[in-house]
Coordinates of C-alpha atoms in Angstrom, one line a residue:
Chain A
X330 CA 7.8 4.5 -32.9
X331 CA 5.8 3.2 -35.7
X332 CA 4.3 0.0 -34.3
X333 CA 2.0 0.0 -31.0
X334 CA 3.4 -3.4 -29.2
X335 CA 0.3 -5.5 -28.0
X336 CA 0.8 -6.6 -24.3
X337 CA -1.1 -9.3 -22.9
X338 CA -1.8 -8.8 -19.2
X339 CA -1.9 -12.6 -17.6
X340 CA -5.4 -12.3 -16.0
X341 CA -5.8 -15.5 -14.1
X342 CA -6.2 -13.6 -10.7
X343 CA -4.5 -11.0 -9.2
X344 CA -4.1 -7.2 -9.5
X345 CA -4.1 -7.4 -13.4
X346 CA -6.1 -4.1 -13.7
X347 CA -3.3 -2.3 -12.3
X348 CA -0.9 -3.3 -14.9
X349 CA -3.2 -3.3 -17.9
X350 CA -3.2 1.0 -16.6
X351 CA 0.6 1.2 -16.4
X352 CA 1.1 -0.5 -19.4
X353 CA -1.5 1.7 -21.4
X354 CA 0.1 5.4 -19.8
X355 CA 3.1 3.9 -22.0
X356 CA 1.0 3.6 -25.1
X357 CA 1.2 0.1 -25.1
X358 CA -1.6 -1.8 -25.9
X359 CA -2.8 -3.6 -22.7
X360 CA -5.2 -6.7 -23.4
X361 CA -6.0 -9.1 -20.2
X362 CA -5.8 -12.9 -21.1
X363 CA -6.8 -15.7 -19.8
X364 CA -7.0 -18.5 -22.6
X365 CA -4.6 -20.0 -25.1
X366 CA -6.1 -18.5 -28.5
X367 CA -5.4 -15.3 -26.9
X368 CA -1.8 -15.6 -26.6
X369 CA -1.3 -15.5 -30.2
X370 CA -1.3 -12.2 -31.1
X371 CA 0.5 -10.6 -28.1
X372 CA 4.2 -9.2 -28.6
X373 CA 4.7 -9.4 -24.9
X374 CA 3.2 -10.4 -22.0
X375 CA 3.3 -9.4 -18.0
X376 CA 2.3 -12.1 -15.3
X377 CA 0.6 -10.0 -12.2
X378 CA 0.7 -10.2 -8.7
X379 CA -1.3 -12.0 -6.9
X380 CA -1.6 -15.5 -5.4
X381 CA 1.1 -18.1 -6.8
X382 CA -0.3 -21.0 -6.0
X383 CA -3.7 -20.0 -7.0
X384 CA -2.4 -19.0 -10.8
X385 CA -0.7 -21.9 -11.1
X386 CA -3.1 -24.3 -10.5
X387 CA -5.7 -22.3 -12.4
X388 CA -2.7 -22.3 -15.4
X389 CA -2.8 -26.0 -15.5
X390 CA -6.8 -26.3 -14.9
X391 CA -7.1 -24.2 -18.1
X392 CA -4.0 -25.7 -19.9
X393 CA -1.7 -22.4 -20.4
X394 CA 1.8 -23.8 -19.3
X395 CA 2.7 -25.4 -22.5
X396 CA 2.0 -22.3 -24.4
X397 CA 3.2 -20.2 -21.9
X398 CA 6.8 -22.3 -22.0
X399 CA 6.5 -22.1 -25.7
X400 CA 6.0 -18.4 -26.2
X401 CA 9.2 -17.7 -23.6
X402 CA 11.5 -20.2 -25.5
X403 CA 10.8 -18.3 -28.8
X404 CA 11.9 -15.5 -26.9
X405 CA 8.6 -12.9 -26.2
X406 CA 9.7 -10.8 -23.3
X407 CA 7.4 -11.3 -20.3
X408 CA 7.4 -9.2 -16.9
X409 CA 6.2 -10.8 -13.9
X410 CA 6.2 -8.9 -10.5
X411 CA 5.7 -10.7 -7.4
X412 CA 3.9 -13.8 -8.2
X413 CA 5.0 -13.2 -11.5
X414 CA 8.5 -13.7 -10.4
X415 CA 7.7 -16.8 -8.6
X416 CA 5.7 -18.4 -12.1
X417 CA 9.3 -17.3 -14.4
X418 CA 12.0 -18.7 -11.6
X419 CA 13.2 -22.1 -12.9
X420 CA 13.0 -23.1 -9.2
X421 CA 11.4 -22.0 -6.2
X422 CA 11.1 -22.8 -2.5
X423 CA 8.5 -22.8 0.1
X424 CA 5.9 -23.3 -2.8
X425 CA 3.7 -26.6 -2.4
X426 CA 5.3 -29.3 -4.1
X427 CA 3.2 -29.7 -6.7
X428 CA 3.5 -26.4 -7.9
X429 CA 4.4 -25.6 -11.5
X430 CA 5.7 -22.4 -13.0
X431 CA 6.7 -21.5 -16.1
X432 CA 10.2 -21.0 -15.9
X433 CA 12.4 -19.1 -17.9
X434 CA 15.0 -17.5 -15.7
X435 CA 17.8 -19.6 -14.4
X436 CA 17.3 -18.2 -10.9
X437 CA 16.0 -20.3 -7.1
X438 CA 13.0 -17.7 -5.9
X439 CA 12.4 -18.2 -2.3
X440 CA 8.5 -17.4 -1.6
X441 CA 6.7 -14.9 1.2
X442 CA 10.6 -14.9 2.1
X443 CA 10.2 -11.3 3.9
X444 CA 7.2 -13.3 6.1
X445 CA 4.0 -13.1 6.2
X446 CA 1.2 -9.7 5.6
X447 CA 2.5 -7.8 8.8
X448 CA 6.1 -8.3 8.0
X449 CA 5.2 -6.8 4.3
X450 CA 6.7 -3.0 3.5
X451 CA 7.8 -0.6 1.3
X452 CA 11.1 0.5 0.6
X453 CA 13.5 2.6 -1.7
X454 CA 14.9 0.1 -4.5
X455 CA 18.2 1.5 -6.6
X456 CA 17.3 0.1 -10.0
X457 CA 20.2 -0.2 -12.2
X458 CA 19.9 0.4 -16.0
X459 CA 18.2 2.7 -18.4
X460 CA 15.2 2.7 -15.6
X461 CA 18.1 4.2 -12.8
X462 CA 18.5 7.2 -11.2
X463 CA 16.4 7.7 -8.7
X464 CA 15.7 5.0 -6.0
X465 CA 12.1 3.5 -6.8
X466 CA 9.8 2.8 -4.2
X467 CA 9.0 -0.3 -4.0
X468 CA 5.9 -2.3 -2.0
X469 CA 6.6 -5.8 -1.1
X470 CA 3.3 -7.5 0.1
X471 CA 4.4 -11.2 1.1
X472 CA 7.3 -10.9 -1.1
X473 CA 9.6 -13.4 -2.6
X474 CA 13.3 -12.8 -3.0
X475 CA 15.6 -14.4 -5.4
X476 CA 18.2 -16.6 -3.3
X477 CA 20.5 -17.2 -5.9
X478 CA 21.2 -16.7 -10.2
X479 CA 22.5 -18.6 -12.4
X480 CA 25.3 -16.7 -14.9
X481 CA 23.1 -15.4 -17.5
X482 CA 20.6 -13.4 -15.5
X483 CA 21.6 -9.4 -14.9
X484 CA 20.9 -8.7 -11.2
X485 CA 19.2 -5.2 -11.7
X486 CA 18.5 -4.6 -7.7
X487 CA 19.5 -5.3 -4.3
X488 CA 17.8 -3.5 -1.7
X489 CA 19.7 -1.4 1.1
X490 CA 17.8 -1.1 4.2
X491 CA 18.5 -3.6 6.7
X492 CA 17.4 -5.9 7.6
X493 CA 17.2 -7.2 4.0
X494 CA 20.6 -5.3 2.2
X495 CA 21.5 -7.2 -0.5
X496 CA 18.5 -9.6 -1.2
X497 CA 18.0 -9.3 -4.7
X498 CA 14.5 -8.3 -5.9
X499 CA 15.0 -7.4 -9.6
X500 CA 16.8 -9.4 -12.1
X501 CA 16.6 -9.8 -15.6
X502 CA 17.6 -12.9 -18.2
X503 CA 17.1 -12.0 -22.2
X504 CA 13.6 -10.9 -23.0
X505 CA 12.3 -11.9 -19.5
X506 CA 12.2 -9.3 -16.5
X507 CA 11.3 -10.0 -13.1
X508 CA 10.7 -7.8 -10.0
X509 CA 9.7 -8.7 -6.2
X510 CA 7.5 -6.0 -5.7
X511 CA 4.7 -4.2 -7.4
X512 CA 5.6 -1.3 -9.2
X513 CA 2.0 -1.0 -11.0
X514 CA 0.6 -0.5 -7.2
X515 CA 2.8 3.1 -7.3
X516 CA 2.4 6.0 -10.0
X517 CA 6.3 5.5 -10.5
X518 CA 6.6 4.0 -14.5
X519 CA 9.9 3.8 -14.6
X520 CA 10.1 -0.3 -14.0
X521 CA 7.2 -0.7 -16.9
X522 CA 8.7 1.7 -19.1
X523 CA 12.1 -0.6 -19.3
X524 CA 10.0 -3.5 -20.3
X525 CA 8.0 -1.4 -22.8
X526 CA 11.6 -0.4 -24.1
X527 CA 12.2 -4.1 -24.1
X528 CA 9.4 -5.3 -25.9
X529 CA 10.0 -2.4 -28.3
X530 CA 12.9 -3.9 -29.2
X531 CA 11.9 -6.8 -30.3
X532 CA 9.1 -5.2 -33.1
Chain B
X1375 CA 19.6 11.8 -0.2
X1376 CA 21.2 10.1 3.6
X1377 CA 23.8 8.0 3.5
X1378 CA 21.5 5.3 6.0
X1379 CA 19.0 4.1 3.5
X1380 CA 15.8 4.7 5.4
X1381 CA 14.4 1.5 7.3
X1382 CA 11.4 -0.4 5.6
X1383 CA 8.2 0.7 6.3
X1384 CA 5.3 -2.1 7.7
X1385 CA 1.5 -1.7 8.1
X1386 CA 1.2 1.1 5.6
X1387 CA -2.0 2.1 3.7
X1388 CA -0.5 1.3 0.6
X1389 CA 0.9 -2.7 1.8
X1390 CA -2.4 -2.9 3.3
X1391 CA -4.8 -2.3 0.5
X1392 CA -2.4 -3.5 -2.2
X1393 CA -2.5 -6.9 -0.3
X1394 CA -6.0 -6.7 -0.9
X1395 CA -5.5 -5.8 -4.9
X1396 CA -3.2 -9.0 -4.8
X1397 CA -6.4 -11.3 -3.9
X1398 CA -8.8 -9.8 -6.5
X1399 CA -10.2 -12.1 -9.1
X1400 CA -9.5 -14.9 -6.2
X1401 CA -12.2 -17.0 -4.1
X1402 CA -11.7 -16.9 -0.1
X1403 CA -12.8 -19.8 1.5
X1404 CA -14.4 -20.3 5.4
X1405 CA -12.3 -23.3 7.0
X1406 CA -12.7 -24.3 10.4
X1407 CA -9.6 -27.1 10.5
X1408 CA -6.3 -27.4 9.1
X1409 CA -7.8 -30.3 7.0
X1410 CA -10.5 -28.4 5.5
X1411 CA -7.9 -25.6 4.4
X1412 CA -5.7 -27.9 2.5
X1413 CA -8.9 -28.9 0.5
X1414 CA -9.4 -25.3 0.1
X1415 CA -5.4 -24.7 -1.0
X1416 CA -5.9 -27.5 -3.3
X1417 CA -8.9 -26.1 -5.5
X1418 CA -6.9 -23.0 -6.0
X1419 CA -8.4 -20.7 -3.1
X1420 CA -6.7 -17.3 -2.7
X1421 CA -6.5 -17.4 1.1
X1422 CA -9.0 -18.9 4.0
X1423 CA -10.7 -17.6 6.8
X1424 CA -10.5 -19.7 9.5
X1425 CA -13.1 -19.7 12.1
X1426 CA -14.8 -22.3 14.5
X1427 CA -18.0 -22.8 13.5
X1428 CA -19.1 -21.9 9.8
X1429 CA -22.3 -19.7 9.6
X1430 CA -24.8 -22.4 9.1
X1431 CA -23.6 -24.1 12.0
X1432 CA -23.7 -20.4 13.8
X1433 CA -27.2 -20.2 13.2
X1434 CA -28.2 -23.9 14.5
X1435 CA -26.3 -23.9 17.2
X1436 CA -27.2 -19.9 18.5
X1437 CA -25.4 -18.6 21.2
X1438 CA -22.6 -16.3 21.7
X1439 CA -20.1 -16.3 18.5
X1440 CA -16.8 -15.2 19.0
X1441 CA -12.9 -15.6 17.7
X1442 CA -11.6 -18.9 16.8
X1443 CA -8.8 -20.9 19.4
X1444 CA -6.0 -19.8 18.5
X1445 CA -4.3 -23.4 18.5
X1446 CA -6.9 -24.0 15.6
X1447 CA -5.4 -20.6 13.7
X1448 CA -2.0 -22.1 14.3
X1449 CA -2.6 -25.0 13.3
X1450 CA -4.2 -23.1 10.3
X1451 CA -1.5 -21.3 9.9
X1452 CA 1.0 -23.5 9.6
X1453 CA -0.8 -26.3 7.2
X1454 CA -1.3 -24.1 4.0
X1455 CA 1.0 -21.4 2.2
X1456 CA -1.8 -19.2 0.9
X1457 CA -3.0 -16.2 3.2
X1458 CA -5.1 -16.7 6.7
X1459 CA -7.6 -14.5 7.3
X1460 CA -9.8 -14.4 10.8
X1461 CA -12.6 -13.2 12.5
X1462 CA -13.1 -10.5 15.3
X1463 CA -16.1 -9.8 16.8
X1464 CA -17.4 -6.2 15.7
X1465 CA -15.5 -3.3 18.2
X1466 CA -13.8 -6.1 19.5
X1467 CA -10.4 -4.6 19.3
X1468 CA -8.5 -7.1 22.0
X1469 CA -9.7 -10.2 19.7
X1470 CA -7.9 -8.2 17.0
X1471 CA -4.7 -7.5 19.0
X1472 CA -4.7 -11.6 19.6
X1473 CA -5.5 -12.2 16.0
X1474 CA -2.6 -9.5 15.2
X1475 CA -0.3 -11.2 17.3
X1476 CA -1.1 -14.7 16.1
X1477 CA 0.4 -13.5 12.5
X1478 CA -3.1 -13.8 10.8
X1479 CA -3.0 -12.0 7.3
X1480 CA -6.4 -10.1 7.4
X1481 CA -8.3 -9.7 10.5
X1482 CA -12.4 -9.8 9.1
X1483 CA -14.2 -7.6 11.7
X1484 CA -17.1 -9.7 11.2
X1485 CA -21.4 -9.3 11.8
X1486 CA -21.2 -13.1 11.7
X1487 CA -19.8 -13.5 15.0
X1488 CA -21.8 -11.7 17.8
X1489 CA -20.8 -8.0 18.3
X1490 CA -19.0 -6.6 21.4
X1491 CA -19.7 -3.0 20.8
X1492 CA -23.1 -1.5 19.9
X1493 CA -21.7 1.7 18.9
X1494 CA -17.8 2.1 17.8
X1495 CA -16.3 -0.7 15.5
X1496 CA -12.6 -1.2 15.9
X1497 CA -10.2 1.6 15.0
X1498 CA -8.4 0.1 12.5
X1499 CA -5.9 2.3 12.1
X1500 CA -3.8 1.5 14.9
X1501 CA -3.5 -2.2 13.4
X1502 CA -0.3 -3.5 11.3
X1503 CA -2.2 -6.4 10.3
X1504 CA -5.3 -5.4 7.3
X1505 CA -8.8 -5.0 8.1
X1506 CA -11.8 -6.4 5.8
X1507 CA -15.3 -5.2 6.7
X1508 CA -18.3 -5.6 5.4
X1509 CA -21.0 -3.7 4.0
X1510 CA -25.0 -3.1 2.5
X1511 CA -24.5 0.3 0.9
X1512 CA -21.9 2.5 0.2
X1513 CA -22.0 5.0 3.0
X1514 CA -21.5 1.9 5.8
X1515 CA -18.4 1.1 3.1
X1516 CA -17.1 4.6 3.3
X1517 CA -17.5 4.6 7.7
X1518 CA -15.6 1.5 7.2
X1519 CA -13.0 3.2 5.3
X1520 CA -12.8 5.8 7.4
X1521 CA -11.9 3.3 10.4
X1522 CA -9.1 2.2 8.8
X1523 CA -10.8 -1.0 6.6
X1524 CA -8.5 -1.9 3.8
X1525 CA -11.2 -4.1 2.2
X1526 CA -14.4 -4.3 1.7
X1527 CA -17.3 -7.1 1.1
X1528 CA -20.6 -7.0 0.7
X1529 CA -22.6 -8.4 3.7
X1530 CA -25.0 -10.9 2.3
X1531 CA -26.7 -12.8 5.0
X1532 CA -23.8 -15.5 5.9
X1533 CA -25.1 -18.9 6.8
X1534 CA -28.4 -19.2 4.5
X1535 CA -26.5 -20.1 0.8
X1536 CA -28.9 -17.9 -0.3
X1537 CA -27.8 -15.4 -2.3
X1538 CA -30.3 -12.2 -2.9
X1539 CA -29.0 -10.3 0.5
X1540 CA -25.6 -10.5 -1.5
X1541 CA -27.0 -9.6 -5.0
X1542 CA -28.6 -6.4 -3.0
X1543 CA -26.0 -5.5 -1.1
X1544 CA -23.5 -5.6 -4.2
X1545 CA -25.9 -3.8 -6.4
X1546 CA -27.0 -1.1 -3.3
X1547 CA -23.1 -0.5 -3.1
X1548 CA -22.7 -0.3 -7.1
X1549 CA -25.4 2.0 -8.0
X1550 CA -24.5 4.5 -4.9
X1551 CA -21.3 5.0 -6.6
X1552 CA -22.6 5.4 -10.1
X1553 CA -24.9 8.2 -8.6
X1554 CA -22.4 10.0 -6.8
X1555 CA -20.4 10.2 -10.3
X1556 CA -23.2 12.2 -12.2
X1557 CA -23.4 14.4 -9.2
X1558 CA -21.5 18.1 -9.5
X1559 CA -19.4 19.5 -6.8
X1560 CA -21.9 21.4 -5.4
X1561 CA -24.3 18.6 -4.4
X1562 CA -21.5 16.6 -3.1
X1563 CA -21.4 18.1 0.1
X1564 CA -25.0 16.8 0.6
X1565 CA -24.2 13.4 -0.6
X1566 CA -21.8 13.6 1.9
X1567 CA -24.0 14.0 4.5
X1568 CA -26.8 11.6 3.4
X1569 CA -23.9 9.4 3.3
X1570 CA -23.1 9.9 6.8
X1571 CA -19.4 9.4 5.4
X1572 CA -16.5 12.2 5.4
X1573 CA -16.2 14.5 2.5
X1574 CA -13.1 14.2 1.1
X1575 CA -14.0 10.3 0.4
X1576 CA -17.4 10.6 -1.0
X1577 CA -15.5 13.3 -3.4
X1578 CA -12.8 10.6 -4.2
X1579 CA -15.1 7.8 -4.8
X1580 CA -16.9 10.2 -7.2
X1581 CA -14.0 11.4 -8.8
X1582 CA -12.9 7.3 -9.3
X1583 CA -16.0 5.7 -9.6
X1584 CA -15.2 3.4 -7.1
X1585 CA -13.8 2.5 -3.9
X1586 CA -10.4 3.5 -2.9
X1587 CA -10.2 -0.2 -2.4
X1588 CA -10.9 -3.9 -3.3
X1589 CA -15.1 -4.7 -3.2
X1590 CA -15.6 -8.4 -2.9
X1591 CA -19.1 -10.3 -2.4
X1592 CA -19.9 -12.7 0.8
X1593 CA -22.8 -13.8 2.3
X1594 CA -24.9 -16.8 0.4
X1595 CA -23.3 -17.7 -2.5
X1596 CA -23.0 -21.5 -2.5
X1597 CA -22.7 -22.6 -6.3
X1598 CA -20.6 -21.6 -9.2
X1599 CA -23.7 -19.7 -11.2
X1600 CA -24.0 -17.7 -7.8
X1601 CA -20.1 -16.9 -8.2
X1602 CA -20.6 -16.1 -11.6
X1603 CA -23.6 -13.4 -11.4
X1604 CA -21.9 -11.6 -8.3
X1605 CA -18.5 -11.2 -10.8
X1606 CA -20.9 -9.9 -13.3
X1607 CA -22.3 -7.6 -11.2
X1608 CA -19.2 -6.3 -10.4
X1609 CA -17.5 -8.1 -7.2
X1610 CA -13.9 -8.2 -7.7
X1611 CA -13.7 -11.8 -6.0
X1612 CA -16.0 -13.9 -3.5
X1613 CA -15.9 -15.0 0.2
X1614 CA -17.7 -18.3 0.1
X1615 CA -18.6 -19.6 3.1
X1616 CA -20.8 -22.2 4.5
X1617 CA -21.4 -23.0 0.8
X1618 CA -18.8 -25.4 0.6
X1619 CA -18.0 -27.4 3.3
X1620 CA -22.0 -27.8 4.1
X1621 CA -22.2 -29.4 0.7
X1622 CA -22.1 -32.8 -0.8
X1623 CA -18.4 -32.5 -2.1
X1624 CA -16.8 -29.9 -1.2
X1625 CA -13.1 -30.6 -2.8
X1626 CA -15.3 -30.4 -6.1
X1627 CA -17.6 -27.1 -5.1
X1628 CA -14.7 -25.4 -4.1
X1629 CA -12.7 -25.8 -7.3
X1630 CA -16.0 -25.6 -9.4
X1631 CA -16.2 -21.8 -7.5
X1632 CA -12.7 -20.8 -7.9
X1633 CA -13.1 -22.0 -12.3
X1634 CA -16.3 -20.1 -12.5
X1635 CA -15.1 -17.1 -10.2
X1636 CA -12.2 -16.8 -13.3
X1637 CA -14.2 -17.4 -16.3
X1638 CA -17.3 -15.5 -15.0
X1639 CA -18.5 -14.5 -18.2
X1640 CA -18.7 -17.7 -20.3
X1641 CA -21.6 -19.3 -19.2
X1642 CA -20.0 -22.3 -21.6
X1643 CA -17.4 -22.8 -18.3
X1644 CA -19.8 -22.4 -15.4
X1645 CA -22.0 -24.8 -17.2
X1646 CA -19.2 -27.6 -17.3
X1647 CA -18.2 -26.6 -14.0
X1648 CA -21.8 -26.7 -12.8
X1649 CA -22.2 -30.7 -13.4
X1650 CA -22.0 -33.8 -10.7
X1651 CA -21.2 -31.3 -8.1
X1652 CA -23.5 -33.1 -5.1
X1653 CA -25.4 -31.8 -3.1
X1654 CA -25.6 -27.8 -2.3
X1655 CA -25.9 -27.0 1.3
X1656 CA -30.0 -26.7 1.8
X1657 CA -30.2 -22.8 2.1
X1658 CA -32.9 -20.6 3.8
X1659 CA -35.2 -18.4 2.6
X1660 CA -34.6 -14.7 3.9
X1661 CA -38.3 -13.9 4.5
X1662 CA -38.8 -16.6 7.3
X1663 CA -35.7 -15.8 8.8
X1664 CA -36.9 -13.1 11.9
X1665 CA -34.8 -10.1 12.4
X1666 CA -32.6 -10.9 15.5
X1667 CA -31.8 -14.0 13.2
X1668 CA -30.2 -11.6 10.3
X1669 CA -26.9 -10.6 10.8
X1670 CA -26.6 -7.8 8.0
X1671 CA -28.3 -5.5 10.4
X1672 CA -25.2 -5.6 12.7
X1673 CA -22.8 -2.9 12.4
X1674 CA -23.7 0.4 11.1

């Protein structure tokens, strides 16, 4: 690969450190940002978890959303796990009302829909596509799940163990990619390799 | 590979401490009604601790401090979507079974309420629910660990919004770990010791070059520039407490905290944020404070 993709790292709050690692194992360039004149150089960009409601409100304190919307409608591929799959549903539930996301994937995200911090767990997650194989692990702290999809987004995982077989927790639309739990909290790089391959792509 | 996928797994190190990770760059706010934590969801807080008196009002009122009703954590509970955290008294490990069962996020085994135990905190470990603890140098931090404690914050003296405990106990905890990093292996064992902390962590810790988990500040900081300087000093997110809701207006102070807690370094933002805030609560100076007054010397 001759170009090194630049990949902005969403650093409004949350555990933005942890991706900014992942993404640089991948020889990526990771850059944290947290203002609009930063967005302008990135090729890609990967929304954190953290606290949803918290980002969001900071997003439109700081006026990012119509930049944010912007970028995704040109088409830059952004990854968002957790929270970051609550800010790139299209429409979400159990959020406060007022709360604004960025949108992008025609999917409803219910949030902190496993419960709340003692209900939170890790389990094996089949991952379809080039990232397959193996089961990841996957750790779901006050997860969302996606409830439903619209016809355009790729469902790319379902867990297995019961009490939750079949909830979706990985889905992708286009250039965007979204995952309920937090693969940058394991050493596993399989889920940030498929987005590096995807940002790749579009160099 | 079994044909039963295997059943999820709760209350595990890693969904304990990676809860932690999700709050970091975030401000936690001390609420003592369902009222005040709406104000605090509003301005952006990360989660709340709800408790029934804050700090300040600790102090005036002296007495025995202990965990909140839990009709005031329900009611808590159920007015904001963000995390509830709570307090337990220090080795009080029923008031963390209740606060367990109550469906709080993060129990806060806290020197701000009175302490039940003179000599063992809880054993955190047997908990599903997270533990944070807090601390005035690293070796208390790495006991704390050891318990179980997902989380750690510095101690600060709670109650005075004055913030130099804090500033020490962030920069005590700081430059313990930077010396453990220039020490070899040989000398570690020693550390260990003067550390009064196991081994294998103080050789972890110096191998990382910082905790195994997420350091935030507490304990006096009551304006955005005091937000600001503990981020710089290297707090990965802030517990405000009485600083809010004992000042002039507190829907304002808390978002002004939670701006400059995410643009730490641009003193262009904390200044903005810094104007027409009202009153700050009226604060205390450390040195007339007498010793049974200080809680940073609880725990151990």
């Amino acid at each position: 690969m001759s170009t090194t993709p630049i990949i902005g790292v969403l650093a409004l709050q949350g555990d933005v450190r942890e991706h900014a690692i992942a993404l640089a194992e991948l020889d990526a360039i990771a850059r944290p940002v947290r203002k609009v004149e930063e967005f302008a150089e990135l090729d890609a960009l990967v929304i954190p978890g953290g606290e949803s409601t918290t980002m969001s409100k900071l997003a439109v304190s700081f006026g990012l959303f119509p930049a944010l919307r912007e970028r995704v409608a040109d088409g830059m591929p952004v990854y968002g796990s957790c929270a970051g799959m609550i800010m790139l549903a299209d429409k979400i539930l159990d959020g406060r009302e007022d709360q604004e996301t960025v949108g992008g994937i025609d999917m409803i995200v219910r949030r902190n829909a496993f419960g709340r911090q003692n209900d939170s767990f890790e389990a094996d997650v089949p991952f379809a596509g080039p990232a397959g194989g193996d089961p990841i692990h996957g750790v779901f702290i006050r997860a969302p799940w996606v409830e439903s999809v619209g016809a355009e987004v790729e469902v790319l995982a379902r867990l297995t163990a019961e009490p939750y077989a079949d909830r979706i927790v990985a889905v992708r639309q286009g250039n965007l990619l979204a995952t309920s739990f937090h693969p940058e909290l394991t050493p596993d790089r399989r889920v940030h390799a498929y987005f590096v391959d995807m940002v790749r792509a579009t160099l | 590979m079994s044909t039963t996928p295997a059943s999820p797994q709760t209350g595990t190190d890693l969904v304990k401490r990676g809860m932690a990770e999700q709050l970091k760059g975030g401000v936690i706010m001390d609420v003592v009604n369902a009222e005040q934590a709406k104000i605090a969801e509003d301005a952006g807080a990360v989660a709340v601790m709800a408790l029934e008196r804050v700090p300040a009002d600790i102090r005036k009122d002296g007495g025995v401090a202990r965990m909140s009703d839990p009709d005031m954590i329900d009611g808590i509970i159920g007015a904001v979507s963000i995390p509830v955290m709570a307090k337990a008294r220090i080795g009080h490990f029923a008031e963390a079974q209740v606060l367990q069962s109550l469906g709080v996020d993060y129990i806060d085994e806290s020197e701000v309420l009175t302490p039940a135990d003179e000599s063992n905190h809880i054993n955190k470990w047997k908990f599903t629910t997270p533990f944070v603890c807090g601390a005035t140098n690293l070796g208390e931090a790495l006991r704390r660990i050891t318990e179980g404690a997902a989380m750690i914050r510095s101690k600060g003296e709670a109650g005075t919004g004055n913030v130099v405990e804090a500033t020490r106990h962030m920069r005590t905890i700081l430059k313990d770990i930077k010396q453990l990093s220039v020490l070899d292996e040989d000398e570690l064992f020693v550390a260990a010791k003067n550390l009064q902390a196991p081994y294998a962590l103080v050789k972890e810790v110096a191998e990382a070059g910082k905790l195994p988990v997420v350091l935030f500040t507490a304990g006096g900081i009551a304006t955005p520039a005091d937000a600001s300087m503990m981020m710089q000093l290297g707090a990965e997110g802030v517990f405000v407490g009485s600083g809010i809701f004992k000042s002039g207006d507190p829907a304002k102070r808390a978002k002004a905290i939670v701006d400059a807690t995410l643009h730490f370094d641009d003193p262009d933002v904390i200044a903005k944020v810094s104007r027409g805030l009202g009153e700050a609560m009226v604060g205390i100076n450390i040195d007339t404070l007498p010793a049974e007054q200080r809680y940073a010397g609880r725990g151990w």
